[in-house]
Amino acid sequence: MASINQIPRPPAALPNFCNMGVSLRILVIVNGMSLVAAAVKAETLKAAWQELMALSVLVQPLLLLSLLLLCAGRRLFARMSYSGGIAAVVGLELVLVTLVHGLVRDLMAADGAFQLQRNWLFTLLVTAALLGYFNLRSRALSPALSEARLQALQARIRPHFLFNSINAVLSLIRSDPRRAETALEDMADLFRVLMADNRQLVRLEQEVALCRQYLGLEQLRLGDRLRVAWRIDKMPHDALIPPLVLQPLLENAVYHGIEPAVEPGEISVDIYSSRNQVHLLLRNPYRSEGRHHGGNKMALSNIRERLALHFDAEASLTTKVSDNSYQVHIVIPYTRVEAK
């Protein structure tokens, strides 16, 4: 198994400036740095408050204009290289601070309080701090690094699934060769996706198709013990999600909820959109005496990290145990493929 240090890092990219979580982080960091700047310059608490108010006259309109223009130019930034995007963001901020400085100076006649050179320097420091923070955060939540940690869990599950699937296919070769051939094709598709570089978002319908192939393979060996209820009539087929979000949850549902039981069990999958959000709701039988619930937590942690990387605070993953069932509820923003 490759170590974490051997796994290539994903290419650096600017954050999605239209994302609510990104905007909130920018607001908090900029206002926090303004507070620190005011406290460092002033000698008393009253003077610090006055300095903060004076600085806010410049910072707040600049901050709001920046958020609006950065969001409006998101597609343009996405087409640039990372270094080109940084240069564009820095250039935009310097132009905005110059314009806002001129407006504030004319309205308040306060040349001494709002020196343009000082404002340029403060803007450069804040912009550099924000871009550095988002770059570090992106690397910390990188799917490549997360997948390296997840492999320790999947090294136990995937061979178990692979060997059982092969045995199921072998039992079909003589009795139903066409179904055996289809099963082998599904296995090839599944493992092709598992081995691919899964950093980019994919269409929701692709993830669902992959999950159907996976469950079809599991049904070969589990037969009537595995029942699946798909409720996807209201599913937004064009929605974008991180790959391998639903499939590992279904793998856990089979491994923890269906395999340990002798009687049949049902896995239900509900996917629908509401208020510009996509909801993925999965339920499976739950047994408190199960032996491998720690693996569940590792997979959920990995998925949470990847959701945070792509959608920040706009995505969530919650779990609930009730009435002998285990429920996972994922909520992500309804993102579509952008027209070029």
One Martini backbone bead per residue (centre of mass of N, CA, C, O) as a GRO file, in nm:
protein
  340
    1MET     BB    1   0.096   0.036   0.022
    2ALA     BB    2   0.069   0.354  -0.008
    3SER     BB    3   0.180   0.623   0.115
    4ILE     BB    4   0.107   0.944   0.183
    5ASN     BB    5   0.376   1.060   0.056
    6GLN     BB    6   0.319   0.906  -0.235
    7ILE     BB    7   0.076   1.079  -0.276
    8PRO     BB    8  -0.051   1.294  -0.478
    9ARG     BB    9  -0.119   1.608  -0.494
   10PRO     BB   10  -0.340   1.829  -0.547
   11PRO     BB   11  -0.420   2.085  -0.717
   12ALA     BB   12  -0.424   2.402  -0.686
   13ALA     BB   13  -0.704   2.612  -0.566
   14LEU     BB   14  -0.948   2.812  -0.562
   15PRO     BB   15  -1.207   2.904  -0.406
   16ASN     BB   16  -1.550   2.917  -0.360
   17PHE     BB   17  -1.689   3.237  -0.346
   18CYS     BB   18  -2.005   3.133  -0.331
   19ASN     BB   19  -1.962   3.007  -0.071
   20MET     BB   20  -2.078   3.034   0.241
   21GLY     BB   21  -1.834   2.932   0.407
   22VAL     BB   22  -1.622   3.110   0.272
   23SER     BB   23  -1.751   3.384   0.339
   24LEU     BB   24  -1.747   3.350   0.648
   25ARG     BB   25  -1.442   3.320   0.677
   26ILE     BB   26  -1.370   3.593   0.559
   27LEU     BB   27  -1.521   3.768   0.760
   28VAL     BB   28  -1.378   3.669   1.016
   29ILE     BB   29  -1.080   3.720   0.937
   30VAL     BB   30  -1.092   4.020   0.862
   31ASN     BB   31  -1.214   4.123   1.132
   32GLY     BB   32  -0.991   4.005   1.307
   33MET     BB   33  -0.755   4.169   1.177
   34SER     BB   34  -0.876   4.446   1.242
   35LEU     BB   35  -0.871   4.414   1.548
   36VAL     BB   36  -0.566   4.374   1.574
   37ALA     BB   37  -0.477   4.639   1.438
   38ALA     BB   38  -0.618   4.826   1.643
   39ALA     BB   39  -0.479   4.716   1.904
   40VAL     BB   40  -0.182   4.776   1.820
   41LYS     BB   41  -0.211   5.091   1.775
   42ALA     BB   42  -0.341   5.116   2.043
   43GLU     BB   43  -0.335   5.201   2.403
   44THR     BB   44  -0.644   5.187   2.436
   45LEU     BB   45  -0.963   5.078   2.434
   46LYS     BB   46  -1.088   5.335   2.316
   47ALA     BB   47  -0.886   5.367   2.082
   48ALA     BB   48  -0.942   5.092   1.953
   49TRP     BB   49  -1.235   5.146   1.886
   50GLN     BB   50  -1.187   5.393   1.704
   51GLU     BB   51  -1.000   5.250   1.505
   52LEU     BB   52  -1.204   5.034   1.416
   53MET     BB   53  -1.416   5.229   1.302
   54ALA     BB   54  -1.233   5.361   1.094
   55LEU     BB   55  -1.155   5.094   0.947
   56SER     BB   56  -1.452   5.001   0.874
   57VAL     BB   57  -1.514   5.215   0.660
   58LEU     BB   58  -1.326   5.054   0.461
   59VAL     BB   59  -1.366   4.740   0.500
   60GLN     BB   60  -1.670   4.677   0.456
   61PRO     BB   61  -1.710   4.770   0.159
   62LEU     BB   62  -1.471   4.604   0.053
   63LEU     BB   63  -1.577   4.326   0.139
   64LEU     BB   64  -1.847   4.323  -0.015
   65LEU     BB   65  -1.733   4.375  -0.298
   66SER     BB   66  -1.545   4.130  -0.307
   67LEU     BB   67  -1.757   3.906  -0.278
   68LEU     BB   68  -1.919   3.977  -0.530
   69LEU     BB   69  -1.683   3.970  -0.746
   70LEU     BB   70  -1.571   3.688  -0.684
   71CYS     BB   71  -1.831   3.540  -0.754
   72ALA     BB   72  -1.870   3.655  -1.044
   73GLY     BB   73  -1.554   3.545  -1.119
   74ARG     BB   74  -1.534   3.231  -1.085
   75ARG     BB   75  -1.512   3.122  -1.378
   76LEU     BB   76  -1.258   3.277  -1.452
   77PHE     BB   77  -1.073   3.157  -1.231
   78ALA     BB   78  -1.110   2.854  -1.319
   79ARG     BB   79  -0.946   2.905  -1.602
   80MET     BB   80  -0.708   2.950  -1.435
   81SER     BB   81  -0.440   2.949  -1.288
   82TYR     BB   82  -0.333   2.971  -0.977
   83SER     BB   83  -0.140   3.215  -1.018
   84GLY     BB   84  -0.340   3.379  -1.190
   85GLY     BB   85  -0.562   3.396  -0.974
   86ILE     BB   86  -0.399   3.545  -0.762
   87ALA     BB   87  -0.335   3.794  -0.933
   88ALA     BB   88  -0.631   3.873  -0.979
   89VAL     BB   89  -0.714   3.909  -0.683
   90VAL     BB   90  -0.503   4.119  -0.603
   91GLY     BB   91  -0.575   4.327  -0.819
   92LEU     BB   92  -0.868   4.368  -0.732
   93GLU     BB   93  -0.810   4.465  -0.441
   94LEU     BB   94  -0.640   4.716  -0.516
   95VAL     BB   95  -0.858   4.859  -0.677
   96LEU     BB   96  -1.074   4.870  -0.456
   97VAL     BB   97  -0.911   5.022  -0.236
   98THR     BB   98  -0.869   5.273  -0.406
   99LEU     BB   99  -1.165   5.348  -0.448
  100VAL     BB  100  -1.258   5.350  -0.151
  101HIS     BB  101  -1.054   5.553  -0.051
  102GLY     BB  102  -1.150   5.789  -0.226
  103LEU     BB  103  -1.439   5.796  -0.113
  104VAL     BB  104  -1.373   5.832   0.189
  105ARG     BB  105  -1.201   6.085   0.165
  106ASP     BB  106  -1.424   6.270   0.042
  107LEU     BB  107  -1.641   6.228   0.272
  108MET     BB  108  -1.422   6.271   0.536
  109ALA     BB  109  -1.154   6.417   0.517
  110ALA     BB  110  -0.912   6.162   0.580
  111ASP     BB  111  -0.600   6.137   0.500
  112GLY     BB  112  -0.448   6.039   0.758
  113ALA     BB  113  -0.633   5.776   0.827
  114PHE     BB  114  -0.616   5.703   0.493
  115GLN     BB  115  -0.364   5.564   0.381
  116LEU     BB  116  -0.290   5.411   0.093
  117GLN     BB  117  -0.039   5.245   0.165
  118ARG     BB  118  -0.161   5.106   0.415
  119ASN     BB  119  -0.401   4.975   0.265
  120TRP     BB  120  -0.238   4.804   0.077
  121LEU     BB  121  -0.087   4.640   0.290
  122PHE     BB  122  -0.334   4.526   0.435
  123THR     BB  123  -0.454   4.386   0.185
  124LEU     BB  124  -0.215   4.198   0.126
  125LEU     BB  125  -0.213   4.049   0.397
  126VAL     BB  126  -0.505   3.943   0.393
  127THR     BB  127  -0.495   3.796   0.119
  128ALA     BB  128  -0.261   3.607   0.189
  129ALA     BB  129  -0.393   3.474   0.434
  130LEU     BB  130  -0.641   3.358   0.288
  131LEU     BB  131  -0.501   3.193   0.063
  132GLY     BB  132  -0.331   3.022   0.259
  133TYR     BB  133  -0.563   2.898   0.418
  134PHE     BB  134  -0.716   2.759   0.180
  135ASN     BB  135  -0.478   2.586   0.089
  136LEU     BB  136  -0.435   2.430   0.354
  137ARG     BB  137  -0.725   2.321   0.377
  138SER     BB  138  -0.728   2.164   0.112
  139ARG     BB  139  -0.494   1.973   0.189
  140ALA     BB  140  -0.619   1.857   0.452
  141LEU     BB  141  -0.893   1.764   0.267
  142SER     BB  142  -0.779   1.574   0.078
  143PRO     BB  143  -0.871   1.296  -0.089
  144ALA     BB  144  -0.596   1.156  -0.113
  145LEU     BB  145  -0.545   1.147   0.195
  146SER     BB  146  -0.809   1.016   0.282
  147GLU     BB  147  -0.780   0.752   0.115
  148ALA     BB  148  -0.533   0.647   0.266
  149ARG     BB  149  -0.690   0.601   0.533
  150LEU     BB  150  -0.924   0.418   0.410
  151GLN     BB  151  -0.762   0.164   0.317
  152ALA     BB  152  -0.751   0.017   0.589
  153LEU     BB  153  -1.050  -0.064   0.570
  154GLN     BB  154  -1.079  -0.171   0.267
  155ALA     BB  155  -0.877  -0.410   0.297
  156ARG     BB  156  -1.108  -0.579   0.442
  157ILE     BB  157  -1.359  -0.550   0.247
  158ARG     BB  158  -1.283  -0.598  -0.057
  159PRO     BB  159  -1.186  -0.893  -0.053
  160HIS     BB  160  -1.449  -1.001   0.056
  161PHE     BB  161  -1.613  -0.906  -0.190
  162LEU     BB  162  -1.444  -1.028  -0.420
  163PHE     BB  163  -1.449  -1.332  -0.348
  164ASN     BB  164  -1.757  -1.362  -0.334
  165SER     BB  165  -1.813  -1.268  -0.626
  166ILE     BB  166  -1.650  -1.483  -0.773
  167ASN     BB  167  -1.808  -1.724  -0.661
  168ALA     BB  168  -2.078  -1.635  -0.780
  169VAL     BB  169  -1.989  -1.640  -1.076
  170LEU     BB  170  -1.898  -1.939  -1.090
  171SER     BB  171  -2.194  -2.047  -1.027
  172LEU     BB  172  -2.303  -1.918  -1.321
  173ILE     BB  173  -2.154  -2.016  -1.577
  174ARG     BB  174  -2.347  -2.267  -1.640
  175SER     BB  175  -2.644  -2.167  -1.571
  176ASP     BB  176  -2.568  -1.828  -1.630
  177PRO     BB  177  -2.362  -1.680  -1.846
  178ARG     BB  178  -2.483  -1.396  -1.891
  179ARG     BB  179  -2.486  -1.309  -1.592
  180ALA     BB  180  -2.184  -1.350  -1.546
  181GLU     BB  181  -2.087  -1.141  -1.751
  182THR     BB  182  -2.227  -0.897  -1.622
  183ALA     BB  183  -2.084  -0.919  -1.349
  184LEU     BB  184  -1.796  -0.874  -1.457
  185GLU     BB  185  -1.852  -0.592  -1.572
  186ASP     BB  186  -1.931  -0.466  -1.301
  187MET     BB  187  -1.663  -0.517  -1.160
  188ALA     BB  188  -1.490  -0.351  -1.352
  189ASP     BB  189  -1.634  -0.080  -1.308
  190LEU     BB  190  -1.597  -0.058  -1.004
  191PHE     BB  191  -1.276  -0.083  -0.995
  192ARG     BB  192  -1.222   0.156  -1.180
  193VAL     BB  193  -1.333   0.369  -0.984
  194LEU     BB  194  -1.165   0.294  -0.727
  195MET     BB  195  -0.879   0.350  -0.895
  196ALA     BB  196  -0.935   0.629  -0.944
  197ASP     BB  197  -0.927   0.980  -0.975
  198ASN     BB  198  -1.145   1.121  -0.713
  199ARG     BB  199  -1.177   1.472  -0.735
  200GLN     BB  200  -1.416   1.501  -0.911
  201LEU     BB  201  -1.713   1.573  -0.998
  202VAL     BB  202  -2.027   1.401  -1.036
  203ARG     BB  203  -2.294   1.262  -1.144
  204LEU     BB  204  -2.550   1.125  -0.977
  205GLU     BB  205  -2.626   0.900  -1.186
  206GLN     BB  206  -2.347   0.760  -1.173
  207GLU     BB  207  -2.354   0.674  -0.876
  208VAL     BB  208  -2.614   0.508  -0.897
  209ALA     BB  209  -2.517   0.308  -1.112
  210LEU     BB  210  -2.287   0.195  -0.941
  211CYS     BB  211  -2.467   0.097  -0.705
  212ARG     BB  212  -2.630  -0.106  -0.868
  213GLN     BB  213  -2.391  -0.284  -0.939
  214TYR     BB  214  -2.304  -0.354  -0.656
  215LEU     BB  215  -2.578  -0.477  -0.556
  216GLY     BB  216  -2.589  -0.696  -0.772
  217LEU     BB  217  -2.344  -0.851  -0.665
  218GLU     BB  218  -2.452  -0.900  -0.377
  219GLN     BB  219  -2.711  -1.058  -0.474
  220LEU     BB  220  -2.576  -1.317  -0.575
  221ARG     BB  221  -2.507  -1.416  -0.266
  222LEU     BB  222  -2.771  -1.313  -0.091
  223GLY     BB  223  -3.023  -1.264  -0.233
  224ASP     BB  224  -3.316  -1.233  -0.044
  225ARG     BB  225  -3.163  -1.090   0.193
  226LEU     BB  226  -3.147  -0.860  -0.026
  227ARG     BB  227  -3.307  -0.543  -0.003
  228VAL     BB  228  -3.408  -0.280  -0.236
  229ALA     BB  229  -3.508   0.070  -0.201
  230TRP     BB  230  -3.591   0.293  -0.452
  231ARG     BB  231  -3.617   0.667  -0.412
  232ILE     BB  232  -3.584   0.854  -0.732
  233ASP     BB  233  -3.805   1.039  -0.868
  234LYS     BB  234  -3.666   1.327  -0.739
  235MET     BB  235  -3.402   1.311  -0.880
  236PRO     BB  236  -3.118   1.499  -0.969
  237HIS     BB  237  -2.930   1.400  -1.233
  238ASP     BB  238  -2.734   1.676  -1.263
  239ALA     BB  239  -2.603   1.650  -1.010
  240LEU     BB  240  -2.321   1.720  -0.803
  241ILE     BB  241  -2.076   1.484  -0.674
  242PRO     BB  242  -1.884   1.305  -0.499
  243PRO     BB  243  -1.725   1.034  -0.538
  244LEU     BB  244  -1.788   0.778  -0.336
  245VAL     BB  245  -2.042   0.822  -0.126
  246LEU     BB  246  -2.268   0.596  -0.149
  247GLN     BB  247  -2.118   0.323  -0.184
  248PRO     BB  248  -1.982   0.295   0.102
  249LEU     BB  249  -2.255   0.295   0.251
  250LEU     BB  250  -2.362   0.035   0.120
  251GLU     BB  251  -2.131  -0.144   0.211
  252ASN     BB  252  -2.193  -0.107   0.511
  253ALA     BB  253  -2.489  -0.200   0.505
  254VAL     BB  254  -2.420  -0.490   0.423
  255TYR     BB  255  -2.200  -0.563   0.635
  256HIS     BB  256  -2.379  -0.468   0.902
  257GLY     BB  257  -2.702  -0.532   0.818
  258ILE     BB  258  -2.707  -0.817   0.645
  259GLU     BB  259  -2.492  -1.042   0.695
  260PRO     BB  260  -2.549  -1.112   1.012
  261ALA     BB  261  -2.819  -1.208   0.900
  262VAL     BB  262  -3.070  -1.444   0.818
  263GLU     BB  263  -3.270  -1.251   0.758
  264PRO     BB  264  -3.414  -1.031   0.585
  265GLY     BB  265  -3.307  -0.710   0.439
  266GLU     BB  266  -3.340  -0.348   0.413
  267ILE     BB  267  -3.244  -0.106   0.171
  268SER     BB  268  -3.275   0.245   0.167
  269VAL     BB  269  -3.310   0.498  -0.105
  270ASP     BB  270  -3.314   0.854  -0.080
  271ILE     BB  271  -3.361   1.095  -0.355
  272TYR     BB  272  -3.366   1.458  -0.333
  273SER     BB  273  -3.502   1.784  -0.385
  274SER     BB  274  -3.459   2.095  -0.176
  275ARG     BB  275  -3.395   2.410  -0.177
  276ASN     BB  276  -3.125   2.370  -0.344
  277GLN     BB  277  -3.106   2.065  -0.245
  278VAL     BB  278  -2.945   1.752  -0.174
  279HIS     BB  279  -3.082   1.435  -0.078
  280LEU     BB  280  -2.933   1.158   0.114
  281LEU     BB  281  -3.109   0.858   0.215
  282LEU     BB  282  -3.000   0.598   0.442
  283ARG     BB  283  -3.115   0.260   0.519
  284ASN     BB  284  -3.053   0.011   0.780
  285PRO     BB  285  -2.998  -0.240   0.960
  286TYR     BB  286  -2.960  -0.270   1.325
  287ARG     BB  287  -2.686  -0.395   1.541
  288SER     BB  288  -2.539  -0.363   1.848
  289GLU     BB  289  -2.365  -0.648   1.819
  290GLY     BB  290  -2.178  -0.562   1.625
  291ARG     BB  291  -1.822  -0.595   1.514
  292HIS     BB  292  -1.782  -0.324   1.283
  293HIS     BB  293  -1.841  -0.007   1.366
  294GLY     BB  294  -1.568   0.138   1.329
  295GLY     BB  295  -1.570   0.143   1.016
  296ASN     BB  296  -1.800   0.334   0.982
  297LYS     BB  297  -1.655   0.586   1.101
  298MET     BB  298  -1.428   0.604   0.890
  299ALA     BB  299  -1.607   0.648   0.640
  300LEU     BB  300  -1.758   0.899   0.743
  301SER     BB  301  -1.509   1.078   0.781
  302ASN     BB  302  -1.422   1.079   0.486
  303ILE     BB  303  -1.681   1.202   0.367
  304ARG     BB  304  -1.678   1.465   0.528
  305GLU     BB  305  -1.413   1.573   0.411
  306ARG     BB  306  -1.507   1.582   0.111
  307LEU     BB  307  -1.747   1.769   0.153
  308ALA     BB  308  -1.580   2.006   0.271
  309LEU     BB  309  -1.401   2.053   0.025
  310HIS     BB  310  -1.641   2.113  -0.185
  311PHE     BB  311  -1.878   2.269   0.032
  312ASP     BB  312  -1.834   2.300   0.315
  313ALA     BB  313  -2.101   2.433   0.503
  314GLU     BB  314  -2.324   2.322   0.282
  315ALA     BB  315  -2.254   2.048   0.408
  316SER     BB  316  -2.391   1.727   0.535
  317LEU     BB  317  -2.354   1.465   0.801
  318THR     BB  318  -2.590   1.234   0.937
  319THR     BB  319  -2.681   1.027   1.220
  320LYS     BB  320  -2.918   0.748   1.302
  321VAL     BB  321  -3.078   0.562   1.570
  322SER     BB  322  -3.381   0.364   1.497
  323ASP     BB  323  -3.569   0.097   1.509
  324ASN     BB  324  -3.329  -0.092   1.408
  325SER     BB  325  -3.193   0.159   1.251
  326TYR     BB  326  -2.974   0.302   1.006
  327GLN     BB  327  -2.892   0.653   0.944
  328VAL     BB  328  -2.807   0.848   0.648
  329HIS     BB  329  -2.758   1.211   0.601
  330ILE     BB  330  -2.724   1.397   0.302
  331VAL     BB  331  -2.624   1.743   0.235
  332ILE     BB  332  -2.627   1.931  -0.072
  333PRO     BB  333  -2.571   2.133  -0.310
  334TYR     BB  334  -2.716   2.233  -0.613
  335THR     BB  335  -2.499   2.123  -0.858
  336ARG     BB  336  -2.399   2.204  -1.183
  337VAL     BB  337  -2.314   2.204  -1.494
  338GLU     BB  338  -2.125   2.426  -1.656
  339ALA     BB  339  -2.149   2.633  -1.906
  340LYS     BB  340  -1.922   2.721  -2.181
   0.00000   0.00000   0.00000
